[in-house]
């Protein structure tokens, strides 16, 4: 029985991410991946049962890495402003350091494998964020809004700025580069929108 090679497995994952981002699901196949990684197709099946298994595992791995970095130095006991700012810092750091992985994760998350990937990678994260938001509402640091609304307001602006950065341009085709100054300006607006009026 052939054994797993950690370096080959890492290379396969890297090439798969690159191919999925560049060619999407339509242009992706195990044969093409094997050729890109300079290994035999048979070797791929040491690591993955089939193409769907490969895609699901890669999506879950990226998701777990992202959630782990998102929670770095973060605690549900933080004051709302401090905790949300840490989330922004961690999320932007991951997106800027691993743009291909983020793009690949989004492709997989919006596919038939999305539910599996979300359930696998978001497990502990949901609990921590739920506790964080509940505590902030109780302490009157955060207004009570539906989860979807909170998510859109709390993180939508950040991801829009990161998308502008990835594309190199913003509205009207103007050159754009993400910076701490821009992030801080957007964050202050988000904080105002989510903070109860009497605490402003």
PDB file of C-alpha atoms in Angstrom:
ATOM      1  CA  UNK A   1       0.000   0.000   0.000  1.00  0.00           C
ATOM      2  CA  UNK A   2       1.373   3.407  -0.990  1.00  0.00           C
ATOM      3  CA  UNK A   3       2.009   5.883   1.819  1.00  0.00           C
ATOM      4  CA  UNK A   4       1.061   9.534   2.045  1.00  0.00           C
ATOM      5  CA  UNK A   5       3.737  12.147   1.321  1.00  0.00           C
ATOM      6  CA  UNK A   6       3.091  15.407   3.229  1.00  0.00           C
ATOM      7  CA  UNK A   7       4.997  17.530   0.706  1.00  0.00           C
ATOM      8  CA  UNK A   8       3.117  16.030  -2.246  1.00  0.00           C
ATOM      9  CA  UNK A   9      -0.171  16.455  -0.435  1.00  0.00           C
ATOM     10  CA  UNK A  10       0.630  20.127   0.194  1.00  0.00           C
ATOM     11  CA  UNK A  11       1.568  20.604  -3.479  1.00  0.00           C
ATOM     12  CA  UNK A  12      -1.666  18.941  -4.623  1.00  0.00           C
ATOM     13  CA  UNK A  13      -3.702  21.256  -2.395  1.00  0.00           C
ATOM     14  CA  UNK A  14      -1.836  24.331  -3.658  1.00  0.00           C
ATOM     15  CA  UNK A  15      -2.307  23.379  -7.317  1.00  0.00           C
ATOM     16  CA  UNK A  16      -5.974  22.528  -6.765  1.00  0.00           C
ATOM     17  CA  UNK A  17      -6.596  25.952  -5.213  1.00  0.00           C
ATOM     18  CA  UNK A  18      -4.856  27.683  -8.116  1.00  0.00           C
ATOM     19  CA  UNK A  19      -6.835  25.695 -10.699  1.00  0.00           C
ATOM     20  CA  UNK A  20     -10.201  26.238  -9.019  1.00  0.00           C
ATOM     21  CA  UNK A  21      -9.602  29.994  -8.806  1.00  0.00           C
ATOM     22  CA  UNK A  22      -8.372  30.230 -12.386  1.00  0.00           C
ATOM     23  CA  UNK A  23     -10.651  27.741 -14.169  1.00  0.00           C
ATOM     24  CA  UNK A  24     -13.594  27.186 -11.811  1.00  0.00           C
ATOM     25  CA  UNK A  25     -15.353  23.844 -11.467  1.00  0.00           C
ATOM     26  CA  UNK A  26     -15.884  23.510 -15.208  1.00  0.00           C
ATOM     27  CA  UNK A  27     -12.179  23.522 -15.981  1.00  0.00           C
ATOM     28  CA  UNK A  28     -11.129  21.386 -13.040  1.00  0.00           C
ATOM     29  CA  UNK A  29     -10.417  17.654 -13.213  1.00  0.00           C
ATOM     30  CA  UNK A  30      -8.307  15.099 -11.398  1.00  0.00           C
ATOM     31  CA  UNK A  31      -6.321  14.431 -14.579  1.00  0.00           C
ATOM     32  CA  UNK A  32      -5.474  18.126 -14.995  1.00  0.00           C
ATOM     33  CA  UNK A  33      -4.573  18.402 -11.328  1.00  0.00           C
ATOM     34  CA  UNK A  34      -2.269  15.389 -11.483  1.00  0.00           C
ATOM     35  CA  UNK A  35      -0.508  16.880 -14.509  1.00  0.00           C
ATOM     36  CA  UNK A  36      -0.155  20.286 -12.828  1.00  0.00           C
ATOM     37  CA  UNK A  37       1.306  18.661  -9.694  1.00  0.00           C
ATOM     38  CA  UNK A  38       3.526  16.382 -11.816  1.00  0.00           C
ATOM     39  CA  UNK A  39       2.208  13.205 -10.190  1.00  0.00           C
ATOM     40  CA  UNK A  40       0.162  10.245 -11.358  1.00  0.00           C
ATOM     41  CA  UNK A  41      -3.618  10.276 -11.088  1.00  0.00           C
ATOM     42  CA  UNK A  42      -3.328   7.164  -8.921  1.00  0.00           C
ATOM     43  CA  UNK A  43      -1.312   9.181  -6.388  1.00  0.00           C
ATOM     44  CA  UNK A  44      -4.204  11.624  -5.999  1.00  0.00           C
ATOM     45  CA  UNK A  45      -6.436   8.816  -4.829  1.00  0.00           C
ATOM     46  CA  UNK A  46      -4.090   8.157  -1.912  1.00  0.00           C
ATOM     47  CA  UNK A  47      -5.191  11.513  -0.510  1.00  0.00           C
ATOM     48  CA  UNK A  48      -8.780  11.830  -1.774  1.00  0.00           C
ATOM     49  CA  UNK A  49     -11.597   9.413  -2.645  1.00  0.00           C
ATOM     50  CA  UNK A  50     -12.668  11.422  -5.689  1.00  0.00           C
ATOM     51  CA  UNK A  51     -12.956  14.978  -7.024  1.00  0.00           C
ATOM     52  CA  UNK A  52     -15.851  15.885  -4.743  1.00  0.00           C
ATOM     53  CA  UNK A  53     -13.966  14.635  -1.702  1.00  0.00           C
ATOM     54  CA  UNK A  54     -10.940  16.719  -2.700  1.00  0.00           C
ATOM     55  CA  UNK A  55     -12.996  19.890  -3.166  1.00  0.00           C
ATOM     56  CA  UNK A  56     -14.870  19.447   0.114  1.00  0.00           C
ATOM     57  CA  UNK A  57     -11.701  18.775   2.104  1.00  0.00           C
ATOM     58  CA  UNK A  58      -9.846  21.716   0.603  1.00  0.00           C
ATOM     59  CA  UNK A  59     -12.792  24.013   1.321  1.00  0.00           C
ATOM     60  CA  UNK A  60     -13.050  22.743   4.892  1.00  0.00           C
ATOM     61  CA  UNK A  61      -9.294  23.114   5.465  1.00  0.00           C
ATOM     62  CA  UNK A  62      -9.288  26.719   4.252  1.00  0.00           C
ATOM     63  CA  UNK A  63     -12.372  27.456   6.338  1.00  0.00           C
ATOM     64  CA  UNK A  64     -10.790  26.033   9.483  1.00  0.00           C
ATOM     65  CA  UNK A  65      -7.589  28.018   8.923  1.00  0.00           C
ATOM     66  CA  UNK A  66      -9.625  31.176   8.366  1.00  0.00           C
ATOM     67  CA  UNK A  67     -11.762  30.669  11.482  1.00  0.00           C
ATOM     68  CA  UNK A  68      -8.659  29.901  13.553  1.00  0.00           C
ATOM     69  CA  UNK A  69      -6.998  33.133  12.442  1.00  0.00           C
ATOM     70  CA  UNK A  70     -10.230  35.082  12.909  1.00  0.00           C
ATOM     71  CA  UNK A  71     -10.340  34.032  16.561  1.00  0.00           C
ATOM     72  CA  UNK A  72      -6.661  34.769  17.222  1.00  0.00           C
ATOM     73  CA  UNK A  73      -6.340  37.014  20.308  1.00  0.00           C
ATOM     74  CA  UNK A  74     -10.135  37.358  20.304  1.00  0.00           C
ATOM     75  CA  UNK A  75     -12.388  36.583  23.253  1.00  0.00           C
ATOM     76  CA  UNK A  76     -16.152  36.606  23.721  1.00  0.00           C
ATOM     77  CA  UNK A  77     -15.488  38.595  26.912  1.00  0.00           C
ATOM     78  CA  UNK A  78     -14.086  41.593  25.026  1.00  0.00           C
ATOM     79  CA  UNK A  79     -15.991  44.863  24.887  1.00  0.00           C
ATOM     80  CA  UNK A  80     -17.901  45.040  21.599  1.00  0.00           C
ATOM     81  CA  UNK A  81     -15.778  47.746  19.932  1.00  0.00           C
ATOM     82  CA  UNK A  82     -12.521  46.019  20.886  1.00  0.00           C
ATOM     83  CA  UNK A  83     -13.722  42.591  19.795  1.00  0.00           C
ATOM     84  CA  UNK A  84     -15.163  43.716  16.479  1.00  0.00           C
ATOM     85  CA  UNK A  85     -11.983  45.650  15.706  1.00  0.00           C
ATOM     86  CA  UNK A  86      -9.923  42.529  16.389  1.00  0.00           C
ATOM     87  CA  UNK A  87     -12.208  40.608  14.021  1.00  0.00           C
ATOM     88  CA  UNK A  88     -11.611  43.187  11.298  1.00  0.00           C
ATOM     89  CA  UNK A  89      -7.851  43.065  11.836  1.00  0.00           C
ATOM     90  CA  UNK A  90      -7.754  39.264  11.759  1.00  0.00           C
ATOM     91  CA  UNK A  91     -10.071  38.908   8.760  1.00  0.00           C
ATOM     92  CA  UNK A  92      -8.227  41.493   6.691  1.00  0.00           C
ATOM     93  CA  UNK A  93      -4.842  39.979   7.617  1.00  0.00           C
ATOM     94  CA  UNK A  94      -5.962  36.543   6.388  1.00  0.00           C
ATOM     95  CA  UNK A  95      -7.478  37.932   3.174  1.00  0.00           C
ATOM     96  CA  UNK A  96      -4.355  39.950   2.355  1.00  0.00           C
ATOM     97  CA  UNK A  97      -1.981  37.075   3.135  1.00  0.00           C
ATOM     98  CA  UNK A  98      -3.970  34.316   1.395  1.00  0.00           C
ATOM     99  CA  UNK A  99      -5.918  35.893  -1.500  1.00  0.00           C
ATOM    100  CA  UNK A 100      -6.055  32.682  -3.568  1.00  0.00           C
ATOM    101  CA  UNK A 101      -7.289  30.636  -0.634  1.00  0.00           C
ATOM    102  CA  UNK A 102     -10.009  33.213   0.082  1.00  0.00           C
ATOM    103  CA  UNK A 103     -11.094  33.239  -3.577  1.00  0.00           C
ATOM    104  CA  UNK A 104     -11.135  29.424  -3.644  1.00  0.00           C
ATOM    105  CA  UNK A 105     -13.139  29.254  -0.414  1.00  0.00           C
ATOM    106  CA  UNK A 106     -15.763  31.602  -1.838  1.00  0.00           C
ATOM    107  CA  UNK A 107     -16.067  29.489  -4.993  1.00  0.00           C
ATOM    108  CA  UNK A 108     -16.538  26.299  -2.974  1.00  0.00           C
ATOM    109  CA  UNK A 109     -18.837  27.951  -0.414  1.00  0.00           C
ATOM    110  CA  UNK A 110     -21.231  28.966  -3.186  1.00  0.00           C
ATOM    111  CA  UNK A 111     -21.289  25.498  -4.710  1.00  0.00           C
ATOM    112  CA  UNK A 112     -23.121  22.267  -3.900  1.00  0.00           C
ATOM    113  CA  UNK A 113     -20.377  21.639  -1.308  1.00  0.00           C
ATOM    114  CA  UNK A 114     -21.021  24.916   0.511  1.00  0.00           C
ATOM    115  CA  UNK A 115     -23.190  23.504   3.275  1.00  0.00           C
ATOM    116  CA  UNK A 116     -20.678  20.783   4.139  1.00  0.00           C
ATOM    117  CA  UNK A 117     -17.801  23.266   4.184  1.00  0.00           C
ATOM    118  CA  UNK A 118     -19.694  25.740   6.382  1.00  0.00           C
ATOM    119  CA  UNK A 119     -20.799  23.086   8.866  1.00  0.00           C
ATOM    120  CA  UNK A 120     -17.288  21.627   9.066  1.00  0.00           C
ATOM    121  CA  UNK A 121     -15.351  24.869   9.444  1.00  0.00           C
ATOM    122  CA  UNK A 122     -17.739  27.100  11.398  1.00  0.00           C
ATOM    123  CA  UNK A 123     -18.502  24.803  14.350  1.00  0.00           C
ATOM    124  CA  UNK A 124     -16.796  26.521  17.295  1.00  0.00           C
ATOM    125  CA  UNK A 125     -16.814  29.943  15.669  1.00  0.00           C
ATOM    126  CA  UNK A 126     -20.605  30.292  15.744  1.00  0.00           C
ATOM    127  CA  UNK A 127     -20.706  29.607  19.478  1.00  0.00           C
ATOM    128  CA  UNK A 128     -17.981  32.148  20.297  1.00  0.00           C
ATOM    129  CA  UNK A 129     -19.539  34.873  18.142  1.00  0.00           C
ATOM    130  CA  UNK A 130     -22.996  34.140  19.512  1.00  0.00           C
ATOM    131  CA  UNK A 131     -21.721  34.548  23.059  1.00  0.00           C
ATOM    132  CA  UNK A 132     -19.828  37.722  22.104  1.00  0.00           C
ATOM    133  CA  UNK A 133     -22.871  39.378  20.518  1.00  0.00           C
ATOM    134  CA  UNK A 134     -25.268  38.284  23.269  1.00  0.00           C
ATOM    135  CA  UNK A 135     -22.967  39.783  25.905  1.00  0.00           C
ATOM    136  CA  UNK A 136     -22.615  43.020  23.907  1.00  0.00           C
ATOM    137  CA  UNK A 137     -26.407  43.374  23.592  1.00  0.00           C
ATOM    138  CA  UNK A 138     -26.878  42.665  27.301  1.00  0.00           C
ATOM    139  CA  UNK A 139     -24.283  45.332  28.152  1.00  0.00           C
ATOM    140  CA  UNK A 140     -25.969  47.792  25.760  1.00  0.00           C
ATOM    141  CA  UNK A 141     -22.850  47.981  23.575  1.00  0.00           C
ATOM    142  CA  UNK A 142     -24.646  46.561  20.519  1.00  0.00           C
ATOM    143  CA  UNK A 143     -28.137  47.101  19.129  1.00  0.00           C
ATOM    144  CA  UNK A 144     -30.279  43.985  18.709  1.00  0.00           C
ATOM    145  CA  UNK A 145     -30.787  43.196  15.027  1.00  0.00           C
ATOM    146  CA  UNK A 146     -31.338  39.971  13.045  1.00  0.00           C
ATOM    147  CA  UNK A 147     -28.162  37.963  12.491  1.00  0.00           C
ATOM    148  CA  UNK A 148     -28.196  38.562   8.725  1.00  0.00           C
ATOM    149  CA  UNK A 149     -28.481  42.321   9.236  1.00  0.00           C
ATOM    150  CA  UNK A 150     -25.691  42.308  11.818  1.00  0.00           C
ATOM    151  CA  UNK A 151     -23.399  40.322   9.520  1.00  0.00           C
ATOM    152  CA  UNK A 152     -24.080  42.631   6.551  1.00  0.00           C
ATOM    153  CA  UNK A 153     -23.413  45.803   8.517  1.00  0.00           C
ATOM    154  CA  UNK A 154     -20.554  44.472  10.673  1.00  0.00           C
ATOM    155  CA  UNK A 155     -18.502  42.864   7.906  1.00  0.00           C
ATOM    156  CA  UNK A 156     -19.962  43.923   4.542  1.00  0.00           C
ATOM    157  CA  UNK A 157     -17.952  47.168   4.341  1.00  0.00           C
ATOM    158  CA  UNK A 158     -14.707  45.371   5.196  1.00  0.00           C
ATOM    159  CA  UNK A 159     -15.191  42.751   2.483  1.00  0.00           C
ATOM    160  CA  UNK A 160     -16.122  45.405  -0.054  1.00  0.00           C
ATOM    161  CA  UNK A 161     -12.843  47.223   0.645  1.00  0.00           C
ATOM    162  CA  UNK A 162     -10.906  43.944   0.416  1.00  0.00           C
ATOM    163  CA  UNK A 163     -12.584  43.178  -2.918  1.00  0.00           C
ATOM    164  CA  UNK A 164     -11.607  46.635  -4.189  1.00  0.00           C
ATOM    165  CA  UNK A 165      -8.039  45.900  -3.092  1.00  0.00           C
ATOM    166  CA  UNK A 166      -8.023  42.502  -4.810  1.00  0.00           C
ATOM    167  CA  UNK A 167      -9.274  44.091  -8.041  1.00  0.00           C
ATOM    168  CA  UNK A 168      -6.921  47.065  -7.662  1.00  0.00           C
ATOM    169  CA  UNK A 169      -9.710  49.558  -8.242  1.00  0.00           C
ATOM    170  CA  UNK A 170     -12.847  50.890  -6.621  1.00  0.00           C
ATOM    171  CA  UNK A 171     -15.972  52.692  -7.824  1.00  0.00           C
ATOM    172  CA  UNK A 172     -15.461  54.389 -11.179  1.00  0.00           C
ATOM    173  CA  UNK A 173     -12.266  52.451 -11.851  1.00  0.00           C
ATOM    174  CA  UNK A 174     -10.188  54.530  -9.453  1.00  0.00           C
ATOM    175  CA  UNK A 175      -6.954  52.924  -8.243  1.00  0.00           C
ATOM    176  CA  UNK A 176      -7.428  51.430  -4.806  1.00  0.00           C
ATOM    177  CA  UNK A 177      -5.136  49.914  -2.180  1.00  0.00           C
ATOM    178  CA  UNK A 178      -6.310  48.681   1.205  1.00  0.00           C
ATOM    179  CA  UNK A 179      -4.715  50.427   4.183  1.00  0.00           C
ATOM    180  CA  UNK A 180      -5.128  50.660   7.947  1.00  0.00           C
ATOM    181  CA  UNK A 181      -6.310  54.270   7.605  1.00  0.00           C
ATOM    182  CA  UNK A 182      -9.102  53.305   5.211  1.00  0.00           C
ATOM    183  CA  UNK A 183     -10.030  50.317   7.353  1.00  0.00           C
ATOM    184  CA  UNK A 184     -10.207  52.473  10.494  1.00  0.00           C
ATOM    185  CA  UNK A 185     -12.425  55.053   8.787  1.00  0.00           C
ATOM    186  CA  UNK A 186     -14.874  52.370   7.632  1.00  0.00           C
ATOM    187  CA  UNK A 187     -14.772  50.663  11.019  1.00  0.00           C
ATOM    188  CA  UNK A 188     -15.775  53.851  12.862  1.00  0.00           C
ATOM    189  CA  UNK A 189     -18.837  54.203  10.637  1.00  0.00           C
ATOM    190  CA  UNK A 190     -19.821  50.580  11.227  1.00  0.00           C
ATOM    191  CA  UNK A 191     -19.358  50.996  14.973  1.00  0.00           C
ATOM    192  CA  UNK A 192     -21.632  54.048  14.985  1.00  0.00           C
ATOM    193  CA  UNK A 193     -24.299  52.124  13.079  1.00  0.00           C
ATOM    194  CA  UNK A 194     -24.239  49.192  15.513  1.00  0.00           C
ATOM    195  CA  UNK A 195     -23.882  51.068  18.801  1.00  0.00           C
ATOM    196  CA  UNK A 196     -27.020  52.081  20.765  1.00  0.00           C
ATOM    197  CA  UNK A 197     -27.634  55.821  20.516  1.00  0.00           C
ATOM    198  CA  UNK A 198     -27.299  56.544  24.208  1.00  0.00           C
ATOM    199  CA  UNK A 199     -23.746  55.107  24.180  1.00  0.00           C
ATOM    200  CA  UNK A 200     -22.580  57.265  21.316  1.00  0.00           C
TER     201      UNK A 200
END
